[in-house]
Amino acid sequence: MPECVFCKIGSRELQAMVVYEDPDFIAFRDINPMAPVHVLIIPKLHYESLAEFTAKDATLLGRMLLAATHIARQERIAESGYRLVINTGAHGGQAVSHVHMHLLGGRALQWPPG
Ligand code: AMP
Ligand code: ZN
């Protein structure tokens, strides 16, 4: 999927402010941050959305959550708290068709979202 922007960030073909990387995931700052800390965590493999995941991906999904808790500690928002969001599909507000998890924090977030 060479035209996918997030695949290009994952392969380092496109620059991003990377805050975390391991063999399977890369995390980088959102270009249009909605909070003082706004990081996107993506698998390097291309999945269009969360809806594509099946039981064989359970470990990968669990590790994505653990990567988020690691980055939250690294960004010093683990104590104050944060929110993890995976927008999925049109009504979910998903704009980029490569699954990504938002890590938001650094301020009190409102609930429910709009
Ligand atoms: P979503 O609405 O969940 O699909 O969110 C997509 C997010 O990706 C938005 O918050 C965008 O600001 C962000 N975004 C899009 N392109 C880039 C990029 N090249 N680098 C960093 N963030 C991006
Ligand atoms: Zn992709």
XYZ file of C-alpha atoms and ligand atoms in Angstrom:
138
model
C 0.000 0.000 0.000
C 2.707 2.518 -1.059
C 0.302 5.469 -1.358
C -0.706 5.167 2.304
C 0.718 8.093 4.296
C 0.976 6.093 7.523
C 2.726 3.176 5.753
C 5.233 5.760 4.505
C 5.777 7.059 8.037
C 6.181 3.462 9.238
C 8.876 2.787 6.638
C 10.509 6.192 7.330
C 9.890 7.269 3.743
C 7.950 10.228 5.152
C 9.117 12.284 8.125
C 7.209 12.488 11.369
C 7.991 13.398 14.980
C 8.564 9.840 16.137
C 8.334 9.271 19.897
C 8.443 5.462 19.977
C 9.362 2.604 17.670
C 9.709 -1.155 17.938
C 9.733 -3.837 15.224
C 5.928 -3.813 14.874
C 4.789 -0.293 15.831
C 5.718 3.320 15.345
C 4.271 6.278 17.272
C 4.503 9.909 16.257
C 3.028 13.302 17.141
C -0.233 14.244 15.423
C 0.302 17.150 12.971
C -2.913 18.779 14.211
C -2.782 18.181 17.975
C -6.039 18.308 19.955
C -4.280 18.215 23.331
C -0.821 19.058 24.712
C 0.076 15.394 24.186
C -1.413 13.909 21.011
C 0.415 10.865 19.691
C -0.686 8.374 17.033
C 0.327 4.738 17.485
C 0.210 2.563 14.371
C 1.178 -0.972 13.433
C 3.765 -0.898 10.643
C 1.643 -3.458 8.772
C -1.236 -1.948 6.849
C -4.698 -2.609 8.281
C -7.432 -0.320 6.921
C -9.236 -0.092 10.239
C -9.896 -1.888 13.504
C -12.687 -3.755 11.697
C -10.048 -5.765 9.778
C -8.608 -7.332 12.921
C -9.376 -10.957 13.692
C -8.487 -13.387 16.481
C -5.036 -13.957 14.962
C -4.246 -10.278 15.638
C -5.176 -10.411 19.335
C -1.573 -10.316 20.533
C -0.726 -7.422 18.229
C -3.732 -5.464 19.518
C -2.764 -6.133 23.127
C 0.777 -4.997 22.427
C -0.544 -1.787 20.840
C -2.272 -0.981 24.143
C 0.897 -1.763 26.084
C 2.908 0.497 23.742
C 0.396 3.257 24.569
C 0.875 2.823 28.328
C 4.650 2.943 27.797
C 4.397 6.168 25.750
C 2.043 7.692 28.346
C 4.723 7.151 31.000
C 7.380 8.516 28.641
C 5.224 11.629 27.996
C 4.656 12.010 31.770
C 0.847 11.805 31.558
C 0.445 8.372 33.165
C -0.408 9.891 36.557
C -2.652 12.739 35.366
C -4.508 10.440 32.969
C -5.145 10.164 29.267
C -7.493 8.846 26.611
C -6.980 6.219 23.905
C -9.202 6.459 20.818
C -9.485 4.337 17.673
C -11.824 6.089 15.243
C -13.315 3.425 12.979
C -15.145 4.006 9.708
C -17.212 6.962 8.520
C -19.379 7.496 11.605
C -16.354 6.933 13.809
C -14.669 9.895 12.117
C -11.794 7.881 10.651
C -9.962 10.088 8.128
C -6.813 8.023 7.510
C -7.382 4.458 6.296
C -4.507 2.870 8.211
C -5.498 1.819 11.696
C -4.174 4.208 14.346
C -4.730 4.780 18.027
C -4.803 8.338 19.372
C -3.145 8.942 22.747
C -4.457 12.216 24.155
C -3.506 13.889 27.400
C -1.898 16.814 29.157
C -5.250 18.487 29.892
C -8.665 17.469 31.230
C -10.640 16.009 28.320
C -14.388 16.403 27.943
C -16.857 13.522 27.719
C -18.780 12.685 25.628
C -16.968 13.749 22.450
C -19.079 15.598 19.846
P -8.601 9.979 12.326
O -9.656 11.034 12.193
O -8.777 9.126 13.531
O -8.426 9.174 11.045
O -7.266 10.770 12.593
C -6.279 10.983 11.659
C -5.256 11.847 12.350
O -4.052 11.791 11.610
C -5.647 13.326 12.454
O -5.646 13.694 13.829
C -4.564 14.037 11.648
O -4.217 15.274 12.206
C -3.418 13.033 11.688
N -2.480 13.072 10.589
C -2.749 13.004 9.262
N -1.626 13.013 8.533
C -0.593 13.066 9.428
C 0.820 13.101 9.305
N 1.414 13.083 8.098
N 1.563 13.160 10.441
C 0.967 13.202 11.650
N -0.360 13.158 11.828
C -1.139 13.101 10.738
Zn -0.919 1.970 5.463
